[in-house]
Each structure stands twice: as C-alpha cells, then as structure tokens.
GROMACS .gro file of C-alpha atoms in nm:
model
  440
    1MET     CA    1   6.261   6.635   7.926
    2THR     CA    2   6.524   6.903   7.961
    3ILE     CA    3   6.829   6.781   8.149
    4GLY     CA    4   7.080   7.048   8.050
    5ARG     CA    5   7.167   7.345   8.268
    6LYS     CA    6   7.346   7.676   8.244
    7TYR     CA    7   7.694   7.683   8.381
    8GLY     CA    8   7.749   7.993   8.587
    9GLY     CA    9   8.004   8.005   8.869
   10PRO     CA   10   8.298   7.768   8.903
   11PRO     CA   11   8.328   7.502   8.632
   12ARG     CA   12   8.261   7.144   8.737
   13PRO     CA   13   8.583   6.950   8.820
   14ARG     CA   14   8.706   6.754   8.522
   15THR     CA   15   8.789   6.388   8.520
   16LYS     CA   16   9.027   6.434   8.228
   17PRO     CA   17   9.272   6.717   8.301
   18LYS     CA   18   9.473   6.641   7.987
   19ALA     CA   19   9.166   6.711   7.775
   20MET     CA   20   9.111   7.041   7.954
   21ALA     CA   21   9.470   7.142   7.891
   22SER     CA   22   9.442   7.045   7.528
   23VAL     CA   23   9.123   7.241   7.470
   24ILE     CA   24   9.245   7.546   7.660
   25ALA     CA   25   9.561   7.541   7.452
   26LEU     CA   26   9.342   7.530   7.142
   27PHE     CA   27   9.154   7.843   7.245
   28MET     CA   28   9.470   8.024   7.349
   29VAL     CA   29   9.584   7.975   6.991
   30LEU     CA   30   9.252   8.110   6.871
   31GLY     CA   31   9.286   8.408   7.101
   32ALA     CA   32   9.629   8.486   6.963
   33CYS     CA   33   9.493   8.469   6.610
   34SER     CA   34   9.169   8.654   6.668
   35GLY     CA   35   9.235   8.911   6.938
   36SER     CA   36   9.005   8.972   7.232
   37GLU     CA   37   8.741   9.190   7.076
   38SER     CA   38   8.385   9.070   7.124
   39THR     CA   39   8.146   9.055   6.831
   40ALA     CA   40   7.862   8.842   6.700
   41ASP     CA   41   7.984   8.864   6.342
   42THR     CA   42   8.051   8.538   6.162
   43THR     CA   43   8.426   8.596   6.168
   44GLY     CA   44   8.457   8.783   6.497
   45ALA     CA   45   8.652   8.675   6.802
   46PRO     CA   46   8.483   8.498   7.093
   47ALA     CA   47   8.335   8.709   7.367
   48GLY     CA   48   8.547   8.611   7.667
   49GLY     CA   49   8.711   8.952   7.690
   50GLY     CA   50   8.382   9.138   7.728
   51ASP     CA   51   8.163   9.193   8.034
   52ASP     CA   52   7.868   8.994   7.905
   53PRO     CA   53   7.919   8.623   7.837
   54VAL     CA   54   7.789   8.475   7.516
   55GLU     CA   55   7.543   8.189   7.554
   56VAL     CA   56   7.535   7.915   7.292
   57THR     CA   57   7.267   7.647   7.305
   58ILE     CA   58   7.317   7.305   7.150
   59TRP     CA   59   7.069   7.021   7.129
   60PHE     CA   60   7.212   6.670   7.121
   61ASN     CA   61   7.042   6.363   6.984
   62GLY     CA   62   7.203   6.126   7.236
   63GLU     CA   63   7.385   6.130   7.566
   64SER     CA   64   7.740   6.205   7.457
   65ILE     CA   65   7.814   6.519   7.657
   66PRO     CA   66   8.186   6.552   7.745
   67SER     CA   67   8.253   6.520   8.117
   68ASP     CA   68   8.381   6.878   8.153
   69GLU     CA   69   8.053   7.004   8.005
   70PHE     CA   70   8.224   7.269   7.791
   71ALA     CA   71   8.398   7.425   8.092
   72ALA     CA   72   8.703   7.522   7.884
   73LEU     CA   73   8.492   7.751   7.667
   74GLU     CA   74   8.354   7.933   7.968
   75ALA     CA   75   8.687   7.948   8.150
   76GLU     CA   76   8.876   8.097   7.857
   77TYR     CA   77   8.618   8.303   7.672
   78GLY     CA   78   8.305   8.331   7.880
   79ILE     CA   79   8.111   8.122   7.630
   80ILE     CA   80   7.838   7.952   7.831
   81VAL     CA   81   7.712   7.640   7.659
   82ASN     CA   82   7.357   7.536   7.741
   83TYR     CA   83   7.271   7.186   7.625
   84ASP     CA   84   6.972   6.960   7.604
   85ILE     CA   85   6.920   6.603   7.484
   86ARG     CA   86   6.623   6.588   7.250
   87GLY     CA   87   6.654   6.246   7.083
   88ASP     CA   88   6.476   6.214   6.751
   89ASP     CA   89   6.228   6.497   6.821
   90ILE     CA   90   6.456   6.783   6.724
   91LEU     CA   91   6.284   6.864   6.395
   92THR     CA   92   5.931   6.866   6.534
   93ASP     CA   93   6.041   7.054   6.846
   94MET     CA   94   6.207   7.325   6.637
   95LEU     CA   95   5.905   7.365   6.411
   96ARG     CA   96   5.672   7.389   6.710
   97MET     CA   97   5.892   7.639   6.891
   98ARG     CA   98   5.942   7.852   6.581
   99ASP     CA   99   5.567   7.867   6.526
  100ALA     CA  100   5.526   7.972   6.889
  101GLY     CA  101   5.787   8.246   6.851
  102GLN     CA  102   6.026   8.079   7.094
  103ALA     CA  103   6.403   8.098   7.074
  104LEU     CA  104   6.572   7.813   6.890
  105PRO     CA  105   6.909   7.657   6.972
  106ASP     CA  106   7.225   7.765   6.792
  107LEU     CA  107   7.339   7.412   6.707
  108VAL     CA  108   7.158   7.082   6.661
  109GLU     CA  109   7.288   6.727   6.640
  110ILE     CA  110   7.085   6.539   6.379
  111ASP     CA  111   7.098   6.227   6.167
  112SER     CA  112   7.277   6.335   5.853
  113HIS     CA  113   7.017   6.199   5.614
  114LEU     CA  114   6.760   6.435   5.766
  115THR     CA  115   6.956   6.747   5.669
  116PRO     CA  116   6.738   6.808   5.358
  117ALA     CA  117   6.425   6.806   5.575
  118PHE     CA  118   6.574   7.074   5.801
  119LEU     CA  119   6.682   7.274   5.495
  120GLU     CA  120   6.337   7.250   5.339
  121ALA     CA  121   6.193   7.387   5.664
  122ASP     CA  122   6.444   7.678   5.655
  123LEU     CA  123   6.586   7.576   5.992
  124LEU     CA  124   6.958   7.571   5.905
  125ALA     CA  125   7.219   7.831   5.815
  126PRO     CA  126   7.533   7.773   5.607
  127MET     CA  127   7.855   7.755   5.805
  128THR     CA  128   8.099   7.758   5.515
  129GLU     CA  129   8.251   8.084   5.638
  130GLN     CA  130   8.292   7.956   5.993
  131ILE     CA  131   8.464   7.637   5.873
  132ALA     CA  132   8.699   7.842   5.653
  133THR     CA  133   8.783   8.056   5.956
  134TRP     CA  134   8.852   7.740   6.154
  135GLU     CA  135   9.095   7.620   5.887
  136SER     CA  136   9.268   7.958   5.887
  137GLU     CA  137   9.290   8.000   6.265
  138ASP     CA  138   9.374   7.644   6.363
  139PRO     CA  139   9.491   7.439   6.064
  140GLU     CA  140   9.636   7.170   6.292
  141LEU     CA  141   9.302   7.087   6.451
  142TYR     CA  142   9.123   7.129   6.119
  143ALA     CA  143   9.353   6.866   5.966
  144THR     CA  144   9.235   6.606   6.220
  145VAL     CA  145   8.892   6.604   6.054
  146PRO     CA  146   8.873   6.387   5.739
  147ALA     CA  147   8.805   6.594   5.427
  148GLY     CA  148   8.505   6.376   5.345
  149VAL     CA  149   8.320   6.521   5.643
  150TRP     CA  150   8.290   6.859   5.471
  151GLU     CA  151   8.206   6.701   5.136
  152ASP     CA  152   7.923   6.498   5.291
  153GLY     CA  153   7.793   6.806   5.472
  154THR     CA  154   7.776   7.025   5.161
  155TYR     CA  155   7.443   7.107   4.997
  156ASP     CA  156   7.411   7.343   4.700
  157GLY     CA  157   7.771   7.451   4.739
  158GLU     CA  158   7.748   7.543   5.109
  159ILE     CA  159   7.845   7.349   5.422
  160TYR     CA  160   7.530   7.302   5.627
  161HIS     CA  161   7.629   7.000   5.831
  162MET     CA  162   7.929   6.844   6.004
  163PRO     CA  163   7.878   6.465   6.019
  164ASN     CA  164   8.133   6.406   6.293
  165LYS     CA  165   8.042   6.052   6.394
  166SER     CA  166   7.889   5.743   6.238
  167LEU     CA  167   7.753   5.402   6.320
  168VAL     CA  168   7.964   5.126   6.168
  169ASN     CA  169   7.849   4.764   6.171
  170ALA     CA  170   8.034   4.434   6.156
  171ILE     CA  171   7.955   4.067   6.197
  172PHE     CA  172   8.062   3.941   6.538
  173TYR     CA  173   8.113   3.565   6.547
  174ASN     CA  174   8.186   3.284   6.791
  175ILE     CA  175   8.529   3.142   6.708
  176ALA     CA  176   8.475   2.792   6.851
  177MET     CA  177   8.147   2.742   6.665
  178VAL     CA  178   8.293   2.867   6.339
  179GLU     CA  179   8.595   2.639   6.365
  180GLU     CA  180   8.385   2.341   6.470
  181ALA     CA  181   8.159   2.384   6.167
  182GLY     CA  182   8.445   2.447   5.924
  183VAL     CA  183   8.318   2.792   5.829
  184GLU     CA  184   8.549   3.017   5.628
  185ILE     CA  185   8.581   3.383   5.725
  186PRO     CA  186   8.541   3.649   5.577
  187PHE     CA  187   8.215   3.632   5.384
  188ASP     CA  188   8.178   3.734   5.021
  189SER     CA  189   7.797   3.761   5.031
  190TRP     CA  190   7.510   3.747   5.275
  191TRP     CA  191   7.425   3.407   5.132
  192ASP     CA  192   7.764   3.295   5.266
  193VAL     CA  193   7.634   3.399   5.608
  194VAL     CA  194   7.330   3.175   5.552
  195ASP     CA  195   7.557   2.885   5.455
  196ALA     CA  196   7.773   2.947   5.761
  197ALA     CA  197   7.467   2.945   5.987
  198ARG     CA  198   7.351   2.621   5.825
  199ALA     CA  199   7.691   2.465   5.893
  200VAL     CA  200   7.678   2.558   6.262
  201GLN     CA  201   7.315   2.446   6.275
  202ALA     CA  202   7.421   2.102   6.150
  203VAL     CA  203   7.670   2.048   6.433
  204ARG     CA  204   7.481   2.237   6.704
  205PRO     CA  205   7.111   2.182   6.633
  206ASP     CA  206   6.994   2.287   6.981
  207LEU     CA  207   7.093   2.654   6.971
  208PRO     CA  208   6.801   2.901   6.991
  209ALA     CA  209   6.913   3.078   6.673
  210TYR     CA  210   7.211   3.113   6.442
  211PHE     CA  211   7.201   3.478   6.340
  212GLY     CA  212   7.080   3.785   6.526
  213ASN     CA  213   7.068   4.162   6.495
  214GLY     CA  214   7.196   4.412   6.745
  215GLY     CA  215   6.893   4.624   6.654
  216ALA     CA  216   6.641   4.690   6.381
  217SER     CA  217   6.673   5.063   6.322
  218HIS     CA  218   6.616   5.232   5.989
  219ASP     CA  219   6.987   5.262   5.922
  220ARG     CA  220   7.037   4.886   5.950
  221MET     CA  221   6.766   4.828   5.691
  222PHE     CA  222   6.927   5.071   5.448
  223LEU     CA  223   7.264   4.910   5.518
  224TRP     CA  224   7.139   4.568   5.411
  225LEU     CA  225   6.986   4.711   5.095
  226TYR     CA  226   7.312   4.883   5.004
  227ASN     CA  227   7.509   4.565   5.070
  228PHE     CA  228   7.282   4.374   4.831
  229GLY     CA  229   7.314   4.645   4.566
  230VAL     CA  230   6.944   4.734   4.563
  231PRO     CA  231   6.901   5.036   4.332
  232PHE     CA  232   6.742   5.353   4.466
  233GLU     CA  233   6.535   5.627   4.309
  234GLY     CA  234   6.616   5.916   4.536
  235ASN     CA  235   6.584   5.764   4.880
  236VAL     CA  236   6.333   5.496   4.778
  237PRO     CA  237   6.471   5.142   4.731
  238GLN     CA  238   6.351   4.949   4.429
  239LEU     CA  239   6.247   4.628   4.601
  240THR     CA  240   6.114   4.472   4.282
  241SER     CA  241   6.462   4.477   4.130
  242ASP     CA  242   6.656   4.150   4.116
  243GLN     CA  243   6.865   4.267   4.410
  244GLY     CA  244   6.557   4.366   4.609
  245VAL     CA  245   6.390   4.028   4.559
  246ASP     CA  246   6.718   3.857   4.648
  247PHE     CA  247   6.732   4.054   4.973
  248ILE     CA  248   6.379   3.950   5.070
  249ASP     CA  249   6.456   3.590   4.973
  250PHE     CA  250   6.757   3.602   5.205
  251LEU     CA  251   6.544   3.720   5.498
  252GLN     CA  252   6.269   3.470   5.431
  253THR     CA  253   6.514   3.182   5.399
  254MET     CA  254   6.667   3.257   5.738
  255PHE     CA  255   6.322   3.260   5.898
  256VAL     CA  256   6.197   2.942   5.730
  257GLU     CA  257   6.513   2.748   5.813
  258GLY     CA  258   6.519   2.857   6.177
  259ILE     CA  259   6.841   3.054   6.138
  260THR     CA  260   6.679   3.358   6.292
  261ASP     CA  261   6.439   3.362   6.584
  262PRO     CA  262   6.165   3.623   6.637
  263GLU     CA  263   6.302   3.679   6.988
  264PHE     CA  264   6.625   3.814   6.836
  265GLN     CA  265   6.474   4.049   6.580
  266ILE     CA  266   6.248   4.353   6.608
  267GLY     CA  267   6.290   4.524   6.945
  268GLN     CA  268   6.477   4.228   7.090
  269GLN     CA  269   6.836   4.337   7.040
  270ASP     CA  270   6.925   4.289   7.407
  271GLU     CA  271   6.819   3.926   7.385
  272ALA     CA  272   7.036   3.874   7.077
  273LYS     CA  273   7.338   4.038   7.242
  274GLY     CA  274   7.286   3.833   7.558
  275ALA     CA  275   7.267   3.512   7.356
  276PHE     CA  276   7.592   3.598   7.180
  277VAL     CA  277   7.779   3.671   7.504
  278SER     CA  278   7.644   3.351   7.663
  279GLN     CA  279   7.770   3.159   7.357
  280GLN     CA  280   7.423   3.061   7.239
  281LEU     CA  281   7.439   3.255   6.912
  282PRO     CA  282   7.717   3.210   6.654
  283PHE     CA  283   7.666   3.529   6.449
  284ILE     CA  284   7.532   3.877   6.523
  285SER     CA  285   7.536   4.194   6.315
  286GLU     CA  286   7.612   4.481   6.551
  287GLY     CA  287   7.761   4.828   6.557
  288LEU     CA  288   8.124   4.857   6.659
  289ASN     CA  289   8.024   5.103   6.931
  290GLY     CA  290   7.843   4.807   7.090
  291GLY     CA  291   8.158   4.596   7.088
  292PRO     CA  292   8.272   4.695   7.439
  293GLY     CA  293   7.957   4.527   7.573
  294PHE     CA  294   8.087   4.193   7.449
  295VAL     CA  295   8.418   4.227   7.634
  296GLN     CA  296   8.386   3.991   7.931
  297ASP     CA  297   8.638   3.816   8.155
  298ASP     CA  298   8.506   3.479   8.040
  299PHE     CA  299   8.437   3.583   7.679
  300VAL     CA  300   8.764   3.708   7.539
  301TYR     CA  301   8.816   3.882   7.206
  302GLY     CA  302   9.052   3.685   6.984
  303GLU     CA  303   8.997   3.366   7.182
  304ASP     CA  304   8.620   3.333   7.205
  305TRP     CA  305   8.493   3.586   6.954
  306ALA     CA  306   8.607   3.804   6.666
  307THR     CA  307   8.474   4.042   6.400
  308THR     CA  308   8.462   4.048   6.023
  309PRO     CA  309   8.334   4.310   5.776
  310LEU     CA  310   7.980   4.292   5.645
  311PRO     CA  311   7.966   4.117   5.308
  312VAL     CA  312   7.906   4.336   5.004
  313HIS     CA  313   7.756   4.205   4.679
  314VAL     CA  314   7.998   4.398   4.459
  315GLU     CA  315   7.895   4.227   4.135
  316ASP     CA  316   7.536   4.340   4.195
  317GLY     CA  317   7.636   4.699   4.262
  318GLY     CA  318   7.656   4.659   4.638
  319THR     CA  319   7.849   4.902   4.859
  320ASN     CA  320   7.914   4.951   5.226
  321MET     CA  321   7.722   5.226   5.401
  322GLY     CA  322   7.757   5.439   5.710
  323ALA     CA  323   7.490   5.602   5.921
  324PRO     CA  324   7.642   5.939   6.012
  325ARG     CA  325   7.513   6.190   6.260
  326GLY     CA  326   7.645   6.540   6.297
  327ILE     CA  327   7.591   6.902   6.391
  328SER     CA  328   7.437   7.192   6.203
  329LEU     CA  329   7.414   7.566   6.266
  330THR     CA  330   7.058   7.687   6.291
  331ALA     CA  331   6.907   7.974   6.099
  332GLY     CA  332   6.887   8.290   6.304
  333SER     CA  333   7.172   8.205   6.542
  334GLU     CA  334   7.309   8.532   6.678
  335HIS     CA  335   7.649   8.382   6.758
  336PRO     CA  336   7.766   8.173   6.462
  337TYR     CA  337   8.135   8.223   6.536
  338GLU     CA  338   8.103   8.122   6.900
  339ALA     CA  339   7.888   7.830   6.792
  340SER     CA  340   8.166   7.721   6.558
  341LEU     CA  341   8.403   7.714   6.856
  342VAL     CA  342   8.177   7.449   7.006
  343LEU     CA  343   8.238   7.241   6.694
  344ARG     CA  344   8.612   7.284   6.740
  345TYR     CA  345   8.586   7.186   7.106
  346LEU     CA  346   8.400   6.866   7.017
  347SER     CA  347   8.663   6.792   6.750
  348ASP     CA  348   8.956   6.815   6.989
  349PRO     CA  349   9.108   6.463   6.973
  350GLU     CA  350   9.088   6.407   7.349
  351ILE     CA  351   8.727   6.522   7.367
  352ALA     CA  352   8.645   6.310   7.060
  353ALA     CA  353   8.818   6.012   7.221
  354GLU     CA  354   8.613   6.052   7.538
  355ARG     CA  355   8.290   6.067   7.341
  356TYR     CA  356   8.377   5.748   7.154
  357PHE     CA  357   8.555   5.528   7.407
  358VAL     CA  358   8.370   5.637   7.721
  359LEU     CA  359   8.033   5.763   7.600
  360GLU     CA  360   7.997   5.520   7.304
  361SER     CA  361   7.881   5.800   7.077
  362GLY     CA  362   7.947   5.618   6.751
  363VAL     CA  363   8.273   5.615   6.557
  364VAL     CA  364   8.410   5.970   6.563
  365GLN     CA  365   8.556   6.141   6.259
  366SER     CA  366   8.889   6.220   6.421
  367LEU     CA  367   9.203   6.087   6.256
  368PRO     CA  368   9.411   6.084   6.578
  369VAL     CA  369   9.141   5.873   6.744
  370LEU     CA  370   9.098   5.635   6.451
  371ASP     CA  371   9.473   5.584   6.406
  372GLY     CA  372   9.578   5.608   6.770
  373GLU     CA  373   9.716   5.343   7.003
  374ARG     CA  374   9.411   5.362   7.229
  375MET     CA  375   9.197   5.222   6.948
  376LYS     CA  376   9.430   4.925   6.907
  377GLU     CA  377   9.450   4.862   7.281
  378GLU     CA  378   9.089   4.912   7.388
  379GLN     CA  379   8.903   4.804   7.075
  380PRO     CA  380   9.107   4.542   6.889
  381PHE     CA  381   8.780   4.422   6.738
  382PHE     CA  382   8.789   4.742   6.528
  383THR     CA  383   9.029   4.562   6.295
  384PRO     CA  384   9.244   4.726   6.025
  385GLU     CA  385   9.002   4.587   5.765
  386LEU     CA  386   8.703   4.748   5.935
  387LEU     CA  387   8.891   5.073   5.984
  388GLU     CA  388   8.980   5.083   5.614
  389ASP     CA  389   8.616   5.014   5.525
  390PHE     CA  390   8.512   5.304   5.747
  391LYS     CA  391   8.764   5.546   5.601
  392THR     CA  392   8.675   5.459   5.241
  393MET     CA  393   8.299   5.440   5.288
  394GLU     CA  394   8.131   5.618   4.999
  395SER     CA  395   7.763   5.573   5.081
  396GLN     CA  396   7.533   5.692   5.355
  397ILE     CA  397   7.159   5.673   5.406
  398PRO     CA  398   7.023   5.866   5.108
  399PRO     CA  399   6.923   6.215   5.225
  400GLY     CA  400   6.559   6.304   5.180
  401THR     CA  401   6.264   6.468   5.347
  402ASN     CA  402   6.074   6.140   5.389
  403THR     CA  403   6.359   5.903   5.475
  404ASN     CA  404   6.205   5.816   5.812
  405ALA     CA  405   5.882   5.715   5.641
  406VAL     CA  406   6.078   5.492   5.404
  407GLY     CA  407   6.259   5.338   5.700
  408SER     CA  408   5.933   5.265   5.882
  409ILE     CA  409   5.804   5.069   5.584
  410LEU     CA  410   6.127   4.871   5.570
  411ILE     CA  411   6.093   4.787   5.941
  412ASP     CA  412   5.740   4.659   5.871
  413LEU     CA  413   5.881   4.441   5.593
  414ILE     CA  414   6.147   4.293   5.822
  415GLU     CA  415   5.887   4.226   6.090
  416GLU     CA  416   5.653   4.047   5.850
  417VAL     CA  417   5.926   3.832   5.697
  418THR     CA  418   6.144   3.749   6.000
  419VAL     CA  419   5.908   3.774   6.299
  420VAL     CA  420   5.555   3.690   6.184
  421GLY     CA  421   5.635   3.491   5.871
  422THR     CA  422   5.447   3.479   5.542
  423GLU     CA  423   5.386   3.225   5.269
  424ASP     CA  424   5.399   3.491   4.998
  425SER     CA  425   5.688   3.462   4.755
  426PRO     CA  426   5.976   3.712   4.776
  427ALA     CA  427   5.859   3.866   4.446
  428ASP     CA  428   5.504   3.912   4.577
  429ILE     CA  429   5.632   4.063   4.902
  430ALA     CA  430   5.851   4.301   4.703
  431THR     CA  431   5.556   4.412   4.491
  432ARG     CA  432   5.337   4.485   4.794
  433TYR     CA  433   5.597   4.689   4.976
  434GLN     CA  434   5.710   4.870   4.662
  435GLU     CA  435   5.356   4.999   4.621
  436MET     CA  436   5.368   5.137   4.976
  437LEU     CA  437   5.701   5.305   4.912
  438ASP     CA  438   5.587   5.454   4.582
  439ASP     CA  439   5.279   5.602   4.752
  440LEU     CA  440   5.490   5.813   4.990
   0.00000   0.00000   0.00000
C-alpha cells in the first residue's frame, strides 16, 4: 500500500521549528559551497535554483518519516521527496518493477545484512563519491556520523550502504524480584540468566513465566548465537559446534523447567511485554527502542525496573551484535547528488533525534544524539554500559544473499524447542537443523 505523496504547494507546518532551522542552515551552507547551478551529475549542486524541481523517491522499511516530511529540501532547493513505506518487500518489489520496465526509487532503506542480495541483483550504485562530497561540503555534519558507519557500508572498496540506525537489545529486569531472590546483576553468561530465573522461581513459584522475549525476529536469533560464540561459515551458524549445542541446551532447559512459557515466545511479544509491565515477569530481552513502552507512572525506571547488557560468552568466542538498517542509492538513479542530500537531511542531529525519540526508529548513528542530554533525561535505561557496548559493537548479522532463509530455519528451531517442546537431545536437534541449513 502506497501511503506517500508528492509535496507540491506550501510545505506542511512543522512541529519542530528548531529542526527546520537547523536543516535549512545546513543547506544554506551547501548552497554557499556548491553554487546554484542545477545538474544531475554526481557532484553537482542541488536543483533549487532552476525552473524544474528535482524529484527524489525514497522507500522506507518502517514508519520513521520526519514530521516535516522533507519540507526543508523543497523550500530551499526545490527537491521534492516522494516517499513510500514498503516494509520487507523492497527487494521483491524492485525486481518485479525492473522486470516490468517501471521506474525504481532513488534510495531504499534496507536491513544491512541484505545489501549483498541487492548487489547481486545489480540494484545498487556506489555512493563513495557522494559521501566524499558530503565530507568536503559539510565536514561538521559529516563528523556527527560514526566512522564505523562507512566501514560497515563498504563492499569491494566502495560505499554502497549507510547503516544509520540499529536495533540494540538489553535484559530488562524487575528490581524487587531480583533483590528478593538475591540475584546478582550483571550476568556473565546466559546460564547465569537461567540461574537467576530459577532463584526467582523458588521464591515466587506462581508467576506465569520467568523469562520472555520482546520478539522472535531473525536478528534476535543471530544475536543469541553470537552471544554464545557459535562459529559461522559465511552466514550459516554451525549448530553442531560445542557452542551451538550449548545454545540449544540453554533453550531446552528454560522450556523444560518452566522458565519460559509458549505464550511469551513466537509471535507473543506483546504478551511478554504486558507481563513485564504488570510485574508478572522478572526478565525480558527487548530492544532499547521498546524501552519507552515500559515507562509507566506506576512502574518507574530505577525503582521498579532496570536494564543490564546481554551476557556474552567471551571465553567461547562470543561477541555482541547489532542489527543495523540503513539506506542505499539505487542503480540508475538520475539524481545521485540530490539523493545524497536526503541522507544529509536524515543525519541532521535534530531530525535523527526525532526519528529515535519520537518515531522509535531504532538507535540512530548520530553522535550528538547518543551523547546528548536528551538521551540521559528521556531514556536513562540506555545506560553508559549499554551505550559503550553499542559504540564498540564489532559484529552484525552476517551479510549474505540467503540470510532470511537462514533466519527462518532458526525461528523454526526456537519454536520447536521453546513452544512445542521435544524430547530429542540438544545434539540431535543441532544435527537435524544443521542439515537444513547446509541444504540452503
């Protein structure tokens, strides 16, 4: 369903005038650097000074459209931004439209690990030159983007992707239950989480469950595997490794001992979140962008609940992992420079702050947002420890053309072990699912 529209006529009134002023100031700087000449070249100036406006189309994966709907770009340079929200169907939609000879968007927001699939389909264009121009024309704004963003978006020596936001998970816990059970925080391993749940279970045996998930998406499955140190061949986890069997044993143990409940697992994340807020669940693994949903008048951060980093099995090769999503320039775009101005607009710290704090887009890669006072005031649950983990995160979902297929098999594994239940041993389960993965 297309919900975007073209913005001709007067721009829609903004709810954040400071952001408008900031972005307009940004493009005034660009105008001073670039001149007013219109061109579609990769290094040319934007087209605001000409008679014909330039239209740039961007497809978003989720609903994180800034409230001014790109009005600053149109007001200053006549760049009309058309947008659409396509969810996870962007790749198939682009292939279908290309085959039908239809025009493709200029920019697409995609899960970063899918970049190789888009490259293999010849759907993306390098934007190394546009990013270099950005650094030259506006070094101050460029410096607000962590350097790792460009490193993670580079393939074969060219920047094809700007992973400008990421999902970051933590363990949210009930303070009273933890203190009552004598549980020590933080956790060194996921088995410590099991022991903590057992301790709460011993003093509060009537709770519906003792650990829940805020969702069961592919990225959460990969995150667990990385935490356990499961080795990968490409983007395929080696479940029959010692770490893989240990991971499955962990899941099976929680199910057998009643630590998890099927109602709080696959497709039941709202139930798990509701149980946590109603103080019927001591531990839940959830993304930090979901944290604002736990902020209630009668459920106060720091008094009733808190957060702690996910445990990482360092001795087994475990690492923390992010699930980034970002924007790429499409092959055949006639306006790569103007498209790059959309990237700059979205990177403006006030626009980035709106997308994160108001639209819950995922943690944005904007240093002023991450280090700013608003983060401390509005999201104290994003603790300094979690922020440091985010900034130093070295791993992401392994890029590949079949990563979604791998993720689907992992979801099936989780469902069998934690929802349906099985009497097979962890080693036997690992062998069965490894065969499925190896057949991809």
